[in-house]
């Protein structure tokens, strides 16, 4: 038969309380809510055929994606295509000559030159682009990002 003194029972109660508190503090934080996000980037009303997008939330990890040839994208934050953190985001879009599939295939190993931006420079900075999006926890529709500028000169 197990007998505990008052001091032993009190120590066990404190130990149990500390374990419960530690489990509560560490086990309940699953991180920010991330939801799937997809969309299309248009430049002068035409799909932007290559480049990338980045969605920067007010706090936390940004989400990014490469553009497909039809201008579409699916965002990734913590794992491939998991989406973006719920909340308000500032958005930037890049489209450099070096991101073109024709140029990427010709690069030598280790070459990292971006080259000139093919879209107005303001779009490459989330705080200057004028693009912002609110990601909802449910009911998100595909996002359309519409950019304008001089005619796009695609590399060959």
C-alpha positions as a printed Julia matrix, in Angstrom:
156×3 Matrix{Float64}:
   0.0    0.0     0.0
   1.34   3.4    -1.0
   1.22   6.03    1.71
   2.02   9.66    1.07
   2.77  12.21    3.67
   1.16  15.63    3.42
   4.44  17.06    2.09
   4.68  14.3    -0.55
   1.08  14.82   -1.71
   1.65  18.57   -1.89
   4.79  18.11   -4.0
   2.95  15.75   -6.35
   0.11  18.25   -6.72
   2.58  21.01   -7.62
   4.4   18.72  -10.04
   1.1   17.79  -11.7
   0.14  21.45  -11.96
   3.5   22.36  -13.53
   3.27  19.52  -16.07
  -0.27  20.56  -17.01
   0.78  24.19  -17.37
   3.8   23.28  -19.51
   1.65  21.08  -21.76
  -0.89  23.86  -22.13
   1.71  26.48  -23.02
   3.62  24.33  -25.51
   0.95  22.04  -26.9
  -1.79  24.47  -27.84
   0.17  26.7   -30.2
  -0.24  25.2   -33.65
   1.07  28.33  -35.35
  -0.8   30.75  -37.56
  -3.75  29.56  -39.63
  -2.74  28.93  -43.25
  -5.31  28.49  -46.04
  -4.88  27.57  -49.73
  -4.52  30.59  -52.02
  -4.33  30.63  -55.8
  -4.61  33.32  -58.4
  -3.4   34.89  -61.62
  -1.11  37.83  -62.33
  -2.03  40.0   -65.32
   0.19  42.61  -66.93
  -1.65  45.03  -69.23
  -4.61  42.6   -69.19
  -2.46  39.64  -70.37
  -1.3   36.8   -68.08
   2.28  37.4   -66.93
   4.06  34.3   -68.35
   6.84  34.02  -65.73
   8.09  35.59  -62.53
   7.11  35.26  -58.89
   4.74  36.64  -56.27
   5.24  37.16  -52.55
   2.49  37.87  -50.02
   3.84  39.52  -46.85
   1.48  39.37  -43.84
   1.57  42.05  -41.15
   3.25  39.5   -38.89
   4.73  36.12  -39.69
   6.13  34.11  -42.55
   5.54  35.39  -46.11
   4.04  33.16  -48.79
   5.46  32.89  -52.27
   5.06  31.19  -55.62
   6.52  31.02  -59.1
   4.21  32.01  -61.92
   3.14  29.4   -64.44
   3.12  30.23  -68.17
  -0.56  31.2   -67.93
   0.16  33.64  -65.07
  -1.37  31.39  -62.42
   0.15  30.64  -59.02
  -0.44  28.62  -55.84
   1.1   30.05  -52.68
   3.4   28.2   -50.29
   4.29  29.31  -46.76
   5.52  26.38  -44.64
   5.15  23.57  -47.2
   4.45  23.3   -50.91
   1.09  24.81  -51.89
  -0.17  25.06  -48.28
  -1.28  28.66  -48.93
  -0.89  31.87  -46.94
  -1.45  33.05  -43.38
  -4.94  34.43  -42.76
  -5.01  38.24  -42.63
  -3.95  41.32  -44.56
  -0.97  41.02  -46.93
   1.14  43.43  -48.95
   2.08  41.88  -52.28
   5.08  42.13  -54.55
   5.56  40.7   -58.03
   8.87  40.14  -59.78
   9.49  39.48  -63.45
  13.17  39.49  -64.37
  14.61  38.4   -67.7
  16.51  35.66  -65.86
  13.22  34.13  -64.62
  12.15  33.41  -68.2
  12.12  29.66  -68.95
  14.16  30.37  -72.11
  16.88  32.11  -70.1
  16.79  29.76  -67.08
  17.54  26.78  -69.32
  20.61  28.57  -70.73
  22.14  29.58  -67.36
  25.36  27.94  -66.3
  25.5   26.18  -62.93
  25.68  28.66  -60.04
  24.77  31.72  -62.13
  22.47  33.96  -60.08
  22.15  37.17  -62.14
  18.6   38.55  -62.11
  19.01  40.99  -64.96
  16.65  43.89  -65.53
  13.09  43.96  -64.25
  10.65  43.58  -67.14
   7.82  45.23  -65.2
   7.85  48.61  -63.42
  10.23  48.52  -60.45
   7.53  49.58  -57.95
   5.9   46.13  -58.2
   9.07  44.47  -56.88
   8.62  46.1   -53.44
   5.65  45.09  -51.3
   5.53  48.5   -49.6
   5.5   50.38  -52.94
   3.49  48.09  -55.23
   0.07  49.33  -54.18
  -1.05  45.69  -54.12
  -2.71  44.35  -50.98
  -4.93  41.35  -50.38
  -6.92  40.08  -47.41
  -6.77  36.32  -46.98
  -9.89  35.0   -45.25
 -10.11  31.82  -43.17
 -12.84  30.49  -45.51
 -14.37  31.42  -48.84
 -11.33  32.79  -50.68
 -11.85  33.22  -54.41
  -8.91  33.05  -56.86
  -6.97  36.31  -56.63
  -6.42  38.52  -59.66
  -3.43  40.84  -59.49
  -3.58  43.43  -62.27
  -0.39  45.31  -63.13
   0.09  48.0   -65.76
   3.08  49.54  -67.46
   4.99  49.83  -70.72
   4.75  46.89  -73.15
   6.46  43.74  -71.88
   9.65  42.9   -73.79
  10.06  39.17  -73.4
  13.54  37.62  -73.77
  14.06  35.2   -76.64
